[in-house]
Amino acid sequence: MWRASVLTLFPEAFPGILGVSLIGKALETGNWKLETLNIRDYAHDKHSSVDDTPYGGGAGMIMKAQVLSEAIQAAEEKFGKHERRIYVSPKGKRANQEFIEELAKCGSVLFLCGRYEGIDERVIKDSDLEEVSVGDFVLAGGEVAVMALIEAAVRLLPGVLGNAETLKEESFNNNLLEYPQYTKPYEWKGITVPEVLISGNHAKVNEWRWQEAEKITKERRPDLLQKMESGKLKK
């Protein structure tokens, strides 16, 4: 069973979107497990403070190393050891589909959700946290980013999606973005479905889809095409 342990100041935010649709059904049926731990439970003063002012000055507050360290240790004792420990941060390594595939192969992952201006750098090194970013933008906290990583990984687990073929033809497979998709009716607002898709010629359909995927990728993510070409040269 794939297991996700989430350390957060807002455990009530979970499962959130992870509790609905196919991901939620997989949670109910035991394909994966979600555990949460409230970081504030490991504060040391009467006000349950988890943050303090930054050394060197500046705006905002920083989450305390000792509080986070004790929360991580408690999670390991309560839920068991984790194969990977991830702290979501804008300055982390950018997550991509390859990273998600690796994550899905782990038996257990601990996720730390930061808040305020971030966390004390010392706990990152002391607790061996991987810093991971979900994009070049800043969120108020790590909860939404962690949900995105978990959902992306869980959908790759065996038995979660009704049709495993869905995973074979989607964005980022073969370093391409997915081709355009259409459904009934044939004509909508004067726009018709490309004729090749109703031709019944599967070879032509596959060729069209591949060409469209390359076209879209070239327009929107040329870096993926470069990666694909680099992979061909290495082979």
Coordinates of C-alpha atoms in Angstrom, one line a residue:
M1 CA 0.0 0.0 0.0
W2 CA 1.3 3.4 -0.9
R3 CA 1.4 5.7 2.1
A4 CA 1.5 9.5 2.4
S5 CA 2.1 11.2 5.7
V6 CA 1.4 14.9 5.8
L7 CA 2.8 17.3 8.4
T8 CA 0.7 20.5 8.4
L9 CA -0.7 23.3 10.6
F10 CA -4.1 22.5 9.0
P11 CA -4.8 18.8 9.2
E12 CA -8.5 19.6 8.7
A13 CA -7.6 20.5 5.1
F14 CA -7.1 16.8 4.3
P15 CA -8.2 14.8 2.5
G16 CA -9.9 17.7 0.7
I17 CA -9.9 17.0 -3.1
L18 CA -8.0 13.8 -2.4
G19 CA -11.2 12.4 -0.9
V20 CA -13.3 12.5 -4.0
S21 CA -13.6 10.8 -7.4
L22 CA -11.2 8.0 -8.3
I23 CA -8.5 9.1 -5.9
G24 CA -11.0 9.2 -3.0
K25 CA -12.4 5.8 -3.9
A26 CA -8.9 4.4 -4.0
L27 CA -8.4 5.8 -0.5
E28 CA -11.6 4.2 0.7
T29 CA -10.7 0.8 -0.8
G30 CA -7.2 0.8 0.6
N31 CA -5.1 1.3 -2.5
W32 CA -3.3 4.0 -0.6
K33 CA -3.3 5.5 2.9
L34 CA -3.3 9.1 4.0
E35 CA -2.1 10.1 7.5
T36 CA -1.9 13.7 8.9
L37 CA 0.0 15.2 11.9
N38 CA -0.5 18.6 13.3
I39 CA 2.8 20.5 13.6
R40 CA 1.4 22.8 16.3
D41 CA 1.1 19.8 18.7
Y42 CA 4.9 20.0 19.0
A43 CA 5.2 23.7 20.0
H44 CA 6.8 24.4 23.4
D45 CA 5.1 27.5 24.8
K46 CA 1.6 28.2 26.1
H47 CA 0.8 30.0 22.9
S48 CA 1.7 27.0 20.8
S49 CA 4.1 29.1 18.7
V50 CA 5.6 27.4 15.7
D51 CA 7.4 30.4 14.2
D52 CA 9.7 33.3 15.1
T53 CA 11.3 36.3 13.5
P54 CA 14.1 35.7 11.0
Y55 CA 17.8 36.3 11.9
G56 CA 19.1 39.2 9.8
G57 CA 15.7 40.9 9.8
G58 CA 13.1 41.0 7.1
A59 CA 9.4 40.6 6.7
G60 CA 7.4 37.6 7.8
M61 CA 8.1 34.7 10.2
I62 CA 10.1 31.5 10.0
M63 CA 8.9 28.1 11.2
K64 CA 11.1 26.8 14.0
A65 CA 13.6 24.0 13.5
Q66 CA 13.0 22.3 16.8
V67 CA 9.2 22.2 16.4
L68 CA 9.5 20.8 12.9
S69 CA 12.2 18.3 13.9
E70 CA 10.1 16.9 16.7
A71 CA 7.0 16.7 14.4
I72 CA 9.0 14.7 11.8
Q73 CA 10.4 12.4 14.5
A74 CA 6.9 11.9 15.9
A75 CA 5.6 11.0 12.4
E76 CA 8.3 8.4 12.0
E77 CA 7.4 6.9 15.3
K78 CA 3.7 7.0 14.8
F79 CA 3.4 6.1 11.2
G80 CA 6.6 4.2 10.5
K81 CA 9.7 5.1 8.5
H82 CA 9.4 6.8 5.2
E83 CA 11.4 6.2 2.1
R84 CA 11.4 9.8 1.1
R85 CA 10.8 13.1 3.0
I86 CA 9.6 16.0 0.9
Y87 CA 9.3 19.7 1.8
V88 CA 7.4 21.7 -0.9
S89 CA 9.1 25.0 -1.6
P90 CA 9.4 27.5 -4.5
K91 CA 13.2 27.1 -4.3
G92 CA 13.1 23.3 -4.6
K93 CA 13.7 21.1 -7.6
R94 CA 10.9 21.4 -10.1
A95 CA 8.6 18.3 -10.0
N96 CA 7.9 16.7 -13.4
Q97 CA 6.2 13.5 -14.5
E98 CA 9.4 11.5 -14.2
F99 CA 9.7 12.7 -10.5
I100 CA 6.0 11.7 -9.9
E101 CA 6.7 8.2 -11.4
E102 CA 9.6 7.7 -9.0
L103 CA 7.4 8.9 -6.1
A104 CA 4.6 6.4 -7.0
K105 CA 7.2 3.6 -6.7
C106 CA 8.0 4.5 -3.1
G107 CA 6.2 2.6 -0.4
S108 CA 5.9 5.7 1.8
V109 CA 6.5 9.4 1.6
L110 CA 6.5 12.1 4.2
F111 CA 5.3 15.6 3.1
L112 CA 6.1 18.7 5.1
C113 CA 3.8 21.7 4.5
G114 CA 5.5 25.0 5.3
R115 CA 3.7 28.3 6.1
Y116 CA 4.7 31.9 6.6
E117 CA 8.1 32.9 4.9
G118 CA 9.4 29.3 5.1
I119 CA 11.2 27.1 7.5
D120 CA 14.5 27.2 9.3
E121 CA 17.2 25.9 6.9
R122 CA 18.8 23.8 9.5
V123 CA 15.9 21.3 9.7
I124 CA 16.1 20.7 6.0
K125 CA 19.6 19.3 6.3
D126 CA 19.1 17.7 9.7
S127 CA 16.0 15.8 8.7
D128 CA 17.2 15.1 5.1
L129 CA 14.3 16.8 3.4
E130 CA 14.1 17.0 -0.4
E131 CA 12.9 20.5 -1.5
V132 CA 10.4 20.2 -4.3
S133 CA 8.6 22.9 -6.3
V134 CA 5.4 22.6 -8.2
G135 CA 6.0 25.7 -10.3
D136 CA 7.5 29.1 -10.5
F137 CA 5.0 30.8 -8.2
V138 CA 4.4 31.2 -4.5
L139 CA 1.5 29.8 -2.4
A140 CA 0.4 30.8 1.1
G141 CA 1.3 27.4 2.3
G142 CA 2.3 23.9 1.2
E143 CA -1.0 22.1 1.5
V144 CA -2.3 22.7 -2.0
A145 CA 1.1 21.7 -3.5
V146 CA 1.3 18.6 -1.5
M147 CA -2.2 17.6 -2.6
A148 CA -1.1 18.0 -6.2
L149 CA 1.9 15.8 -5.7
I150 CA -0.1 13.1 -3.9
E151 CA -2.9 13.1 -6.5
A152 CA -0.4 12.9 -9.4
A153 CA 1.3 9.9 -7.7
V154 CA -1.8 8.0 -6.6
R155 CA -3.3 8.0 -10.1
L156 CA -0.3 6.0 -11.2
L157 CA -0.9 3.3 -8.7
P158 CA -2.2 -0.1 -10.0
G159 CA -6.0 -0.3 -9.9
V160 CA -6.7 3.4 -9.2
L161 CA -7.7 4.4 -12.8
G162 CA -10.5 2.3 -14.4
N163 CA -8.6 2.0 -17.6
A164 CA -4.8 1.6 -17.4
E165 CA -4.5 2.6 -21.1
T166 CA -5.3 6.1 -19.9
L167 CA -1.8 6.4 -18.6
K168 CA -0.2 5.5 -21.9
E169 CA -1.4 8.4 -23.9
E170 CA -1.3 11.6 -21.9
S171 CA 0.8 14.7 -21.5
F172 CA 4.5 14.2 -20.8
N173 CA 4.6 10.6 -22.1
N174 CA 7.4 10.5 -24.7
N175 CA 8.2 14.1 -23.6
L176 CA 5.1 15.3 -25.6
L177 CA 2.0 17.2 -24.5
E178 CA -1.2 15.4 -25.3
Y179 CA -3.0 15.8 -28.6
P180 CA -6.4 17.6 -28.8
Q181 CA -9.5 15.5 -27.8
Y182 CA -13.1 15.7 -29.0
T183 CA -16.4 14.0 -28.2
K184 CA -20.0 14.2 -29.4
P185 CA -21.7 16.1 -31.0
Y186 CA -19.8 16.2 -34.3
E187 CA -20.6 19.9 -34.8
W188 CA -20.6 22.4 -32.0
K189 CA -21.0 26.2 -32.5
G190 CA -20.1 25.7 -36.1
I191 CA -16.9 23.9 -35.3
T192 CA -16.6 20.3 -36.5
V193 CA -14.4 17.4 -35.4
P194 CA -11.3 16.8 -37.6
E195 CA -12.4 14.3 -40.3
V196 CA -9.5 11.9 -39.6
L197 CA -11.0 11.1 -36.2
I198 CA -14.2 9.7 -37.8
S199 CA -12.4 8.0 -40.7
G200 CA -12.1 4.7 -39.0
N201 CA -8.5 4.5 -40.2
H202 CA -6.6 3.9 -36.9
A203 CA -3.2 4.3 -38.5
K204 CA -4.2 7.7 -39.8
V205 CA -5.7 8.6 -36.5
N206 CA -2.4 7.7 -34.6
E207 CA -0.4 9.6 -37.2
W208 CA -2.6 12.7 -36.7
R209 CA -2.4 12.5 -32.9
W210 CA 1.4 12.2 -33.0
Q211 CA 1.7 15.2 -35.3
E212 CA -0.7 17.3 -33.2
A213 CA 1.2 16.4 -30.0
E214 CA 4.5 17.4 -31.6
K215 CA 3.0 20.7 -32.9
I216 CA 1.5 21.6 -29.5
T217 CA 4.7 20.7 -27.7
K218 CA 6.8 22.8 -30.1
E219 CA 4.5 25.8 -29.5
R220 CA 4.1 25.5 -25.8
R221 CA 7.0 23.5 -24.4
P222 CA 9.9 23.3 -26.8
D223 CA 12.1 22.3 -23.9
L224 CA 10.4 18.9 -23.9
L225 CA 11.2 18.3 -27.6
Q226 CA 14.8 19.1 -26.9
K227 CA 14.8 16.6 -24.1
M228 CA 13.3 14.0 -26.4
E229 CA 15.9 14.6 -29.1
S230 CA 18.6 14.5 -26.4
G231 CA 17.3 11.1 -25.3
K232 CA 17.4 9.8 -28.9
L233 CA 21.0 10.9 -29.3
K234 CA 22.0 9.1 -26.1
K235 CA 20.5 5.8 -27.4

